[in-house]
Amino acid sequence: TPVHINYVYDASLSVPATLQQMGININNTIVKDLFSFTAEDNLNVEVFDLNGKVLAQYQTEAGQQTLNMASLQNAIYIVKFASKEGKTAYSKIVKQ
């Protein structure tokens, strides 16, 4: 039986931007209670566990930001940064 594959190229479809491309500078990836970063634009920030479950969502503004992570258990988390233009970037943090 024949197999058909359709290939569609979209340069922005599933290629996440880097933190630097989005103007994000993370101050700490090992977190006790507070996670801080600086961003050039307003962002939607989501915190995921390693199973992909969304644990927290934040709307942040440009400039220095500090997010309270005290309610999370000690573990490794993924932080997703999303801009209004649809760009996304990810960072791993360790909660101690």
PDB file of N, CA and C in Angstrom:
ATOM      1  N   THR A   1       0.836  -1.184   0.000  1.00  0.00           N
ATOM      2  CA  THR A   1       0.000   0.000   0.000  1.00  0.00           C
ATOM      3  C   THR A   1       0.881   1.249   0.000  1.00  0.00           C
ATOM      4  N   PRO A   2       0.524   2.214  -0.801  1.00  0.00           N
ATOM      5  CA  PRO A   2       1.330   3.436  -0.872  1.00  0.00           C
ATOM      6  C   PRO A   2       1.160   4.290   0.389  1.00  0.00           C
ATOM      7  N   VAL A   3       2.204   4.991   0.720  1.00  0.00           N
ATOM      8  CA  VAL A   3       2.187   5.928   1.847  1.00  0.00           C
ATOM      9  C   VAL A   3       2.437   7.324   1.300  1.00  0.00           C
ATOM     10  N   HIS A   4       1.599   8.263   1.680  1.00  0.00           N
ATOM     11  CA  HIS A   4       1.735   9.645   1.224  1.00  0.00           C
ATOM     12  C   HIS A   4       2.074  10.524   2.413  1.00  0.00           C
ATOM     13  N   ILE A   5       3.044  11.386   2.218  1.00  0.00           N
ATOM     14  CA  ILE A   5       3.449  12.320   3.273  1.00  0.00           C
ATOM     15  C   ILE A   5       3.333  13.727   2.719  1.00  0.00           C
ATOM     16  N   ASN A   6       2.604  14.560   3.424  1.00  0.00           N
ATOM     17  CA  ASN A   6       2.498  15.976   3.060  1.00  0.00           C
ATOM     18  C   ASN A   6       3.438  16.756   3.951  1.00  0.00           C
ATOM     19  N   TYR A   7       4.289  17.553   3.371  1.00  0.00           N
ATOM     20  CA  TYR A   7       5.249  18.348   4.106  1.00  0.00           C
ATOM     21  C   TYR A   7       4.902  19.813   3.922  1.00  0.00           C
ATOM     22  N   VAL A   8       4.696  20.516   5.030  1.00  0.00           N
ATOM     23  CA  VAL A   8       4.407  21.942   4.994  1.00  0.00           C
ATOM     24  C   VAL A   8       5.462  22.643   5.827  1.00  0.00           C
ATOM     25  N   TYR A   9       6.199  23.543   5.211  1.00  0.00           N
ATOM     26  CA  TYR A   9       7.246  24.272   5.925  1.00  0.00           C
ATOM     27  C   TYR A   9       6.700  25.591   6.431  1.00  0.00           C
ATOM     28  N   ASP A  10       6.885  25.834   7.719  1.00  0.00           N
ATOM     29  CA  ASP A  10       6.545  27.109   8.337  1.00  0.00           C
ATOM     30  C   ASP A  10       7.670  27.424   9.306  1.00  0.00           C
ATOM     31  N   ALA A  11       8.448  28.453   9.007  1.00  0.00           N
ATOM     32  CA  ALA A  11       9.639  28.764   9.798  1.00  0.00           C
ATOM     33  C   ALA A  11       9.317  29.084  11.244  1.00  0.00           C
ATOM     34  N   SER A  12       8.118  29.546  11.544  1.00  0.00           N
ATOM     35  CA  SER A  12       7.793  29.934  12.918  1.00  0.00           C
ATOM     36  C   SER A  12       6.873  28.949  13.618  1.00  0.00           C
ATOM     37  N   LEU A  13       6.491  27.884  12.958  1.00  0.00           N
ATOM     38  CA  LEU A  13       5.466  27.005  13.504  1.00  0.00           C
ATOM     39  C   LEU A  13       5.867  26.351  14.817  1.00  0.00           C
ATOM     40  N   SER A  14       6.935  25.601  14.862  1.00  0.00           N
ATOM     41  CA  SER A  14       7.255  24.901  16.098  1.00  0.00           C
ATOM     42  C   SER A  14       8.685  25.142  16.533  1.00  0.00           C
ATOM     43  N   VAL A  15       9.236  26.255  16.147  1.00  0.00           N
ATOM     44  CA  VAL A  15      10.590  26.583  16.545  1.00  0.00           C
ATOM     45  C   VAL A  15      10.517  27.659  17.621  1.00  0.00           C
ATOM     46  N   PRO A  16      10.748  27.282  18.878  1.00  0.00           N
ATOM     47  CA  PRO A  16      10.666  28.296  19.927  1.00  0.00           C
ATOM     48  C   PRO A  16      11.808  29.304  19.816  1.00  0.00           C
ATOM     49  N   ALA A  17      11.532  30.512  20.190  1.00  0.00           N
ATOM     50  CA  ALA A  17      12.565  31.548  20.215  1.00  0.00           C
ATOM     51  C   ALA A  17      13.465  31.306  21.423  1.00  0.00           C
ATOM     52  N   THR A  18      14.641  31.868  21.363  1.00  0.00           N
ATOM     53  CA  THR A  18      15.496  31.779  22.540  1.00  0.00           C
ATOM     54  C   THR A  18      15.114  32.895  23.500  1.00  0.00           C
ATOM     55  N   LEU A  19      15.536  32.746  24.732  1.00  0.00           N
ATOM     56  CA  LEU A  19      15.252  33.776  25.725  1.00  0.00           C
ATOM     57  C   LEU A  19      15.858  35.112  25.305  1.00  0.00           C
ATOM     58  N   GLN A  20      17.065  35.077  24.746  1.00  0.00           N
ATOM     59  CA  GLN A  20      17.719  36.312  24.324  1.00  0.00           C
ATOM     60  C   GLN A  20      16.965  36.982  23.180  1.00  0.00           C
ATOM     61  N   GLN A  21      16.437  36.189  22.237  1.00  0.00           N
ATOM     62  CA  GLN A  21      15.670  36.754  21.124  1.00  0.00           C
ATOM     63  C   GLN A  21      14.412  37.451  21.615  1.00  0.00           C
ATOM     64  N   MET A  22      13.870  36.987  22.726  1.00  0.00           N
ATOM     65  CA  MET A  22      12.661  37.602  23.272  1.00  0.00           C
ATOM     66  C   MET A  22      12.976  38.711  24.275  1.00  0.00           C
ATOM     67  N   GLY A  23      14.251  38.972  24.520  1.00  0.00           N
ATOM     68  CA  GLY A  23      14.625  40.035  25.452  1.00  0.00           C
ATOM     69  C   GLY A  23      14.410  39.652  26.901  1.00  0.00           C
ATOM     70  N   ILE A  24      14.596  38.366  27.222  1.00  0.00           N
ATOM     71  CA  ILE A  24      14.384  37.883  28.584  1.00  0.00           C
ATOM     72  C   ILE A  24      15.733  37.523  29.192  1.00  0.00           C
ATOM     73  N   ASN A  25      15.973  38.024  30.394  1.00  0.00           N
ATOM     74  CA  ASN A  25      17.180  37.693  31.135  1.00  0.00           C
ATOM     75  C   ASN A  25      16.757  37.106  32.479  1.00  0.00           C
ATOM     76  N   ILE A  26      17.050  35.829  32.686  1.00  0.00           N
ATOM     77  CA  ILE A  26      16.660  35.153  33.926  1.00  0.00           C
ATOM     78  C   ILE A  26      17.744  35.364  34.969  1.00  0.00           C
ATOM     79  N   ASN A  27      17.335  35.780  36.162  1.00  0.00           N
ATOM     80  CA  ASN A  27      18.283  36.073  37.232  1.00  0.00           C
ATOM     81  C   ASN A  27      18.646  34.835  38.045  1.00  0.00           C
ATOM     82  N   ASN A  28      17.738  33.879  38.157  1.00  0.00           N
ATOM     83  CA  ASN A  28      18.012  32.685  38.964  1.00  0.00           C
ATOM     84  C   ASN A  28      17.221  31.498  38.436  1.00  0.00           C
ATOM     85  N   THR A  29      17.892  30.371  38.252  1.00  0.00           N
ATOM     86  CA  THR A  29      17.189  29.155  37.841  1.00  0.00           C
ATOM     87  C   THR A  29      17.093  28.163  38.994  1.00  0.00           C
ATOM     88  N   ILE A  30      17.814  28.421  40.073  1.00  0.00           N
ATOM     89  CA  ILE A  30      17.648  27.655  41.307  1.00  0.00           C
ATOM     90  C   ILE A  30      16.879  28.556  42.256  1.00  0.00           C
ATOM     91  N   VAL A  31      15.670  28.141  42.595  1.00  0.00           N
ATOM     92  CA  VAL A  31      14.703  29.005  43.271  1.00  0.00           C
ATOM     93  C   VAL A  31      14.375  28.459  44.649  1.00  0.00           C
ATOM     94  N   LYS A  32      14.393  29.330  45.641  1.00  0.00           N
ATOM     95  CA  LYS A  32      13.890  28.941  46.963  1.00  0.00           C
ATOM     96  C   LYS A  32      12.406  29.301  47.042  1.00  0.00           C
ATOM     97  N   ASP A  33      12.096  30.576  46.943  1.00  0.00           N
ATOM     98  CA  ASP A  33      10.706  31.029  46.947  1.00  0.00           C
ATOM     99  C   ASP A  33      10.396  31.965  45.777  1.00  0.00           C
ATOM    100  N   LEU A  34      11.379  32.741  45.344  1.00  0.00           N
ATOM    101  CA  LEU A  34      11.145  33.774  44.339  1.00  0.00           C
ATOM    102  C   LEU A  34      11.940  33.506  43.068  1.00  0.00           C
ATOM    103  N   PHE A  35      11.258  33.584  41.932  1.00  0.00           N
ATOM    104  CA  PHE A  35      11.863  33.446  40.605  1.00  0.00           C
ATOM    105  C   PHE A  35      11.858  34.822  39.973  1.00  0.00           C
ATOM    106  N   SER A  36      13.026  35.316  39.583  1.00  0.00           N
ATOM    107  CA  SER A  36      13.075  36.675  39.038  1.00  0.00           C
ATOM    108  C   SER A  36      13.707  36.689  37.651  1.00  0.00           C
ATOM    109  N   PHE A  37      13.203  37.603  36.838  1.00  0.00           N
ATOM    110  CA  PHE A  37      13.704  37.783  35.479  1.00  0.00           C
ATOM    111  C   PHE A  37      13.386  39.201  35.023  1.00  0.00           C
ATOM    112  N   THR A  38      14.064  39.604  33.966  1.00  0.00           N
ATOM    113  CA  THR A  38      13.820  40.902  33.338  1.00  0.00           C
ATOM    114  C   THR A  38      13.356  40.640  31.914  1.00  0.00           C
ATOM    115  N   ALA A  39      12.330  41.362  31.480  1.00  0.00           N
ATOM    116  CA  ALA A  39      11.792  41.181  30.128  1.00  0.00           C
ATOM    117  C   ALA A  39      11.605  42.544  29.460  1.00  0.00           C
ATOM    118  N   GLU A  40      11.814  42.575  28.162  1.00  0.00           N
ATOM    119  CA  GLU A  40      11.638  43.811  27.402  1.00  0.00           C
ATOM    120  C   GLU A  40      10.181  44.076  27.039  1.00  0.00           C
ATOM    121  N   ASP A  41       9.334  43.032  27.091  1.00  0.00           N
ATOM    122  CA  ASP A  41       7.928  43.164  26.712  1.00  0.00           C
ATOM    123  C   ASP A  41       7.025  42.519  27.756  1.00  0.00           C
ATOM    124  N   ASN A  42       5.727  42.794  27.632  1.00  0.00           N
ATOM    125  CA  ASN A  42       4.744  42.099  28.449  1.00  0.00           C
ATOM    126  C   ASN A  42       4.699  40.637  28.018  1.00  0.00           C
ATOM    127  N   LEU A  43       4.545  39.725  28.982  1.00  0.00           N
ATOM    128  CA  LEU A  43       4.575  38.303  28.676  1.00  0.00           C
ATOM    129  C   LEU A  43       3.482  37.549  29.423  1.00  0.00           C
ATOM    130  N   ASN A  44       3.085  36.421  28.851  1.00  0.00           N
ATOM    131  CA  ASN A  44       2.301  35.421  29.566  1.00  0.00           C
ATOM    132  C   ASN A  44       3.306  34.369  30.021  1.00  0.00           C
ATOM    133  N   VAL A  45       3.300  34.042  31.293  1.00  0.00           N
ATOM    134  CA  VAL A  45       4.255  33.090  31.852  1.00  0.00           C
ATOM    135  C   VAL A  45       3.470  31.941  32.463  1.00  0.00           C
ATOM    136  N   GLU A  46       3.848  30.714  32.102  1.00  0.00           N
ATOM    137  CA  GLU A  46       3.213  29.518  32.657  1.00  0.00           C
ATOM    138  C   GLU A  46       4.290  28.630  33.262  1.00  0.00           C
ATOM    139  N   VAL A  47       3.961  28.004  34.390  1.00  0.00           N
ATOM    140  CA  VAL A  47       4.865  27.069  35.055  1.00  0.00           C
ATOM    141  C   VAL A  47       4.255  25.686  34.939  1.00  0.00           C
ATOM    142  N   PHE A  48       5.049  24.733  34.407  1.00  0.00           N
ATOM    143  CA  PHE A  48       4.600  23.356  34.195  1.00  0.00           C
ATOM    144  C   PHE A  48       5.428  22.407  35.056  1.00  0.00           C
ATOM    145  N   ASP A  49       4.810  21.319  35.505  1.00  0.00           N
ATOM    146  CA  ASP A  49       5.606  20.241  36.084  1.00  0.00           C
ATOM    147  C   ASP A  49       6.138  19.390  34.932  1.00  0.00           C
ATOM    148  N   LEU A  50       6.938  18.372  35.243  1.00  0.00           N
ATOM    149  CA  LEU A  50       7.542  17.580  34.179  1.00  0.00           C
ATOM    150  C   LEU A  50       6.558  16.652  33.489  1.00  0.00           C
ATOM    151  N   ASN A  51       5.329  16.557  34.004  1.00  0.00           N
ATOM    152  CA  ASN A  51       4.273  15.798  33.337  1.00  0.00           C
ATOM    153  C   ASN A  51       3.460  16.665  32.386  1.00  0.00           C
ATOM    154  N   GLY A  52       3.773  17.966  32.319  1.00  0.00           N
ATOM    155  CA  GLY A  52       3.072  18.872  31.418  1.00  0.00           C
ATOM    156  C   GLY A  52       1.869  19.564  32.023  1.00  0.00           C
ATOM    157  N   LYS A  53       1.630  19.371  33.302  1.00  0.00           N
ATOM    158  CA  LYS A  53       0.489  20.002  33.968  1.00  0.00           C
ATOM    159  C   LYS A  53       0.822  21.459  34.294  1.00  0.00           C
ATOM    160  N   VAL A  54      -0.089  22.373  33.930  1.00  0.00           N
ATOM    161  CA  VAL A  54       0.097  23.789  34.236  1.00  0.00           C
ATOM    162  C   VAL A  54      -0.189  24.005  35.712  1.00  0.00           C
ATOM    163  N   LEU A  55       0.799  24.523  36.442  1.00  0.00           N
ATOM    164  CA  LEU A  55       0.659  24.742  37.879  1.00  0.00           C
ATOM    165  C   LEU A  55       0.405  26.199  38.234  1.00  0.00           C
ATOM    166  N   ALA A  56       0.867  27.116  37.389  1.00  0.00           N
ATOM    167  CA  ALA A  56       0.686  28.542  37.662  1.00  0.00           C
ATOM    168  C   ALA A  56       0.724  29.315  36.358  1.00  0.00           C
ATOM    169  N   GLN A  57      -0.029  30.420  36.316  1.00  0.00           N
ATOM    170  CA  GLN A  57      -0.051  31.303  35.155  1.00  0.00           C
ATOM    171  C   GLN A  57       0.066  32.736  35.644  1.00  0.00           C
ATOM    172  N   TYR A  58       0.838  33.527  34.920  1.00  0.00           N
ATOM    173  CA  TYR A  58       1.069  34.919  35.294  1.00  0.00           C
ATOM    174  C   TYR A  58       1.002  35.795  34.045  1.00  0.00           C
ATOM    175  N   GLN A  59       0.529  37.018  34.218  1.00  0.00           N
ATOM    176  CA  GLN A  59       0.605  38.066  33.200  1.00  0.00           C
ATOM    177  C   GLN A  59       1.635  39.055  33.732  1.00  0.00           C
ATOM    178  N   THR A  60       2.736  39.239  33.001  1.00  0.00           N
ATOM    179  CA  THR A  60       3.779  40.130  33.485  1.00  0.00           C
ATOM    180  C   THR A  60       3.947  41.303  32.542  1.00  0.00           C
ATOM    181  N   GLU A  61       4.515  42.363  33.071  1.00  0.00           N
ATOM    182  CA  GLU A  61       4.781  43.567  32.289  1.00  0.00           C
ATOM    183  C   GLU A  61       6.273  43.660  32.012  1.00  0.00           C
ATOM    184  N   ALA A  62       6.646  44.535  31.112  1.00  0.00           N
ATOM    185  CA  ALA A  62       8.058  44.746  30.798  1.00  0.00           C
ATOM    186  C   ALA A  62       8.794  45.239  32.036  1.00  0.00           C
ATOM    187  N   GLY A  63      10.060  44.852  32.145  1.00  0.00           N
ATOM    188  CA  GLY A  63      10.882  45.279  33.274  1.00  0.00           C
ATOM    189  C   GLY A  63      11.195  44.117  34.197  1.00  0.00           C
ATOM    190  N   GLN A  64      11.660  44.446  35.383  1.00  0.00           N
ATOM    191  CA  GLN A  64      12.032  43.449  36.386  1.00  0.00           C
ATOM    192  C   GLN A  64      10.778  42.802  36.973  1.00  0.00           C
ATOM    193  N   GLN A  65      10.752  41.466  36.999  1.00  0.00           N
ATOM    194  CA  GLN A  65       9.608  40.719  37.521  1.00  0.00           C
ATOM    195  C   GLN A  65      10.085  39.706  38.553  1.00  0.00           C
ATOM    196  N   THR A  66       9.293  39.517  39.598  1.00  0.00           N
ATOM    197  CA  THR A  66       9.568  38.497  40.605  1.00  0.00           C
ATOM    198  C   THR A  66       8.279  37.718  40.833  1.00  0.00           C
ATOM    199  N   LEU A  67       8.357  36.397  40.612  1.00  0.00           N
ATOM    200  CA  LEU A  67       7.189  35.529  40.773  1.00  0.00           C
ATOM    201  C   LEU A  67       7.378  34.674  42.018  1.00  0.00           C
ATOM    202  N   ASN A  68       6.325  34.571  42.833  1.00  0.00           N
ATOM    203  CA  ASN A  68       6.383  33.797  44.067  1.00  0.00           C
ATOM    204  C   ASN A  68       6.134  32.326  43.769  1.00  0.00           C
ATOM    205  N   MET A  69       7.123  31.488  44.036  1.00  0.00           N
ATOM    206  CA  MET A  69       7.044  30.042  43.801  1.00  0.00           C
ATOM    207  C   MET A  69       6.973  29.259  45.114  1.00  0.00           C
ATOM    208  N   ALA A  70       6.693  29.940  46.216  1.00  0.00           N
ATOM    209  CA  ALA A  70       6.705  29.297  47.528  1.00  0.00           C
ATOM    210  C   ALA A  70       5.689  28.170  47.634  1.00  0.00           C
ATOM    211  N   SER A  71       4.597  28.228  46.888  1.00  0.00           N
ATOM    212  CA  SER A  71       3.558  27.200  46.999  1.00  0.00           C
ATOM    213  C   SER A  71       3.921  25.910  46.265  1.00  0.00           C
ATOM    214  N   LEU A  72       4.960  25.935  45.432  1.00  0.00           N
ATOM    215  CA  LEU A  72       5.363  24.740  44.702  1.00  0.00           C
ATOM    216  C   LEU A  72       6.259  23.846  45.553  1.00  0.00           C
ATOM    217  N   GLN A  73       6.154  22.543  45.330  1.00  0.00           N
ATOM    218  CA  GLN A  73       7.011  21.593  46.034  1.00  0.00           C
ATOM    219  C   GLN A  73       8.408  21.627  45.430  1.00  0.00           C
ATOM    220  N   ASN A  74       9.386  21.117  46.174  1.00  0.00           N
ATOM    221  CA  ASN A  74      10.753  21.036  45.666  1.00  0.00           C
ATOM    222  C   ASN A  74      10.794  20.056  44.506  1.00  0.00           C
ATOM    223  N   ALA A  75      11.138  20.557  43.324  1.00  0.00           N
ATOM    224  CA  ALA A  75      11.160  19.729  42.110  1.00  0.00           C
ATOM    225  C   ALA A  75      11.739  20.570  40.972  1.00  0.00           C
ATOM    226  N   ILE A  76      11.774  19.971  39.787  1.00  0.00           N
ATOM    227  CA  ILE A  76      12.191  20.664  38.571  1.00  0.00           C
ATOM    228  C   ILE A  76      10.925  21.074  37.815  1.00  0.00           C
ATOM    229  N   TYR A  77      10.915  22.301  37.307  1.00  0.00           N
ATOM    230  CA  TYR A  77       9.763  22.830  36.586  1.00  0.00           C
ATOM    231  C   TYR A  77      10.218  23.454  35.268  1.00  0.00           C
ATOM    232  N   ILE A  78       9.290  23.554  34.336  1.00  0.00           N
ATOM    233  CA  ILE A  78       9.512  24.232  33.062  1.00  0.00           C
ATOM    234  C   ILE A  78       8.697  25.522  33.073  1.00  0.00           C
ATOM    235  N   VAL A  79       9.348  26.619  32.713  1.00  0.00           N
ATOM    236  CA  VAL A  79       8.671  27.913  32.636  1.00  0.00           C
ATOM    237  C   VAL A  79       8.574  28.289  31.165  1.00  0.00           C
ATOM    238  N   LYS A  80       7.361  28.593  30.735  1.00  0.00           N
ATOM    239  CA  LYS A  80       7.112  28.994  29.350  1.00  0.00           C
ATOM    240  C   LYS A  80       6.818  30.490  29.317  1.00  0.00           C
ATOM    241  N   PHE A  81       7.544  31.193  28.481  1.00  0.00           N
ATOM    242  CA  PHE A  81       7.331  32.623  28.263  1.00  0.00           C
ATOM    243  C   PHE A  81       6.700  32.790  26.886  1.00  0.00           C
ATOM    244  N   ALA A  82       5.592  33.507  26.799  1.00  0.00           N
ATOM    245  CA  ALA A  82       4.914  33.719  25.517  1.00  0.00           C
ATOM    246  C   ALA A  82       4.637  35.213  25.337  1.00  0.00           C
ATOM    247  N   SER A  83       4.966  35.708  24.149  1.00  0.00           N
ATOM    248  CA  SER A  83       4.724  37.117  23.837  1.00  0.00           C
ATOM    249  C   SER A  83       3.385  37.266  23.118  1.00  0.00           C
ATOM    250  N   LYS A  84       2.928  38.501  22.981  1.00  0.00           N
ATOM    251  CA  LYS A  84       1.690  38.764  22.255  1.00  0.00           C
ATOM    252  C   LYS A  84       1.827  38.447  20.773  1.00  0.00           C
ATOM    253  N   GLU A  85       3.070  38.463  20.268  1.00  0.00           N
ATOM    254  CA  GLU A  85       3.325  38.168  18.853  1.00  0.00           C
ATOM    255  C   GLU A  85       3.334  36.669  18.579  1.00  0.00           C
ATOM    256  N   GLY A  86       3.207  35.851  19.608  1.00  0.00           N
ATOM    257  CA  GLY A  86       3.184  34.408  19.424  1.00  0.00           C
ATOM    258  C   GLY A  86       4.525  33.727  19.605  1.00  0.00           C
ATOM    259  N   LYS A  87       5.574  34.465  19.949  1.00  0.00           N
ATOM    260  CA  LYS A  87       6.872  33.857  20.208  1.00  0.00           C
ATOM    261  C   LYS A  87       6.844  33.168  21.571  1.00  0.00           C
ATOM    262  N   THR A  88       7.539  32.046  21.666  1.00  0.00           N
ATOM    263  CA  THR A  88       7.635  31.336  22.939  1.00  0.00           C
ATOM    264  C   THR A  88       9.078  30.950  23.213  1.00  0.00           C
ATOM    265  N   ALA A  89       9.410  30.905  24.487  1.00  0.00           N
ATOM    266  CA  ALA A  89      10.726  30.456  24.934  1.00  0.00           C
ATOM    267  C   ALA A  89      10.524  29.728  26.257  1.00  0.00           C
ATOM    268  N   TYR A  90      11.447  28.830  26.560  1.00  0.00           N
ATOM    269  CA  TYR A  90      11.319  27.990  27.739  1.00  0.00           C
ATOM    270  C   TYR A  90      12.571  28.050  28.587  1.00  0.00           C
ATOM    271  N   SER A  91      12.396  27.822  29.883  1.00  0.00           N
ATOM    272  CA  SER A  91      13.518  27.715  30.798  1.00  0.00           C
ATOM    273  C   SER A  91      13.184  26.641  31.831  1.00  0.00           C
ATOM    274  N   LYS A  92      14.211  25.984  32.304  1.00  0.00           N
ATOM    275  CA  LYS A  92      14.034  25.003  33.381  1.00  0.00           C
ATOM    276  C   LYS A  92      14.438  25.685  34.679  1.00  0.00           C
ATOM    277  N   ILE A  93      13.656  25.481  35.739  1.00  0.00           N
ATOM    278  CA  ILE A  93      14.033  25.964  37.060  1.00  0.00           C
ATOM    279  C   ILE A  93      13.984  24.819  38.052  1.00  0.00           C
ATOM    280  N   VAL A  94      14.789  24.948  39.082  1.00  0.00           N
ATOM    281  CA  VAL A  94      14.830  23.954  40.153  1.00  0.00           C
ATOM    282  C   VAL A  94      14.336  24.638  41.413  1.00  0.00           C
ATOM    283  N   LYS A  95      13.269  24.132  42.006  1.00  0.00           N
ATOM    284  CA  LYS A  95      12.721  24.667  43.255  1.00  0.00           C
ATOM    285  C   LYS A  95      13.315  23.872  44.399  1.00  0.00           C
ATOM    286  N   GLN A  96      13.987  24.584  45.314  1.00  0.00           N
ATOM    287  CA  GLN A  96      14.605  23.929  46.478  1.00  0.00           C
ATOM    288  C   GLN A  96      13.816  24.212  47.727  1.00  0.00           C
TER     289      GLN A  96
END
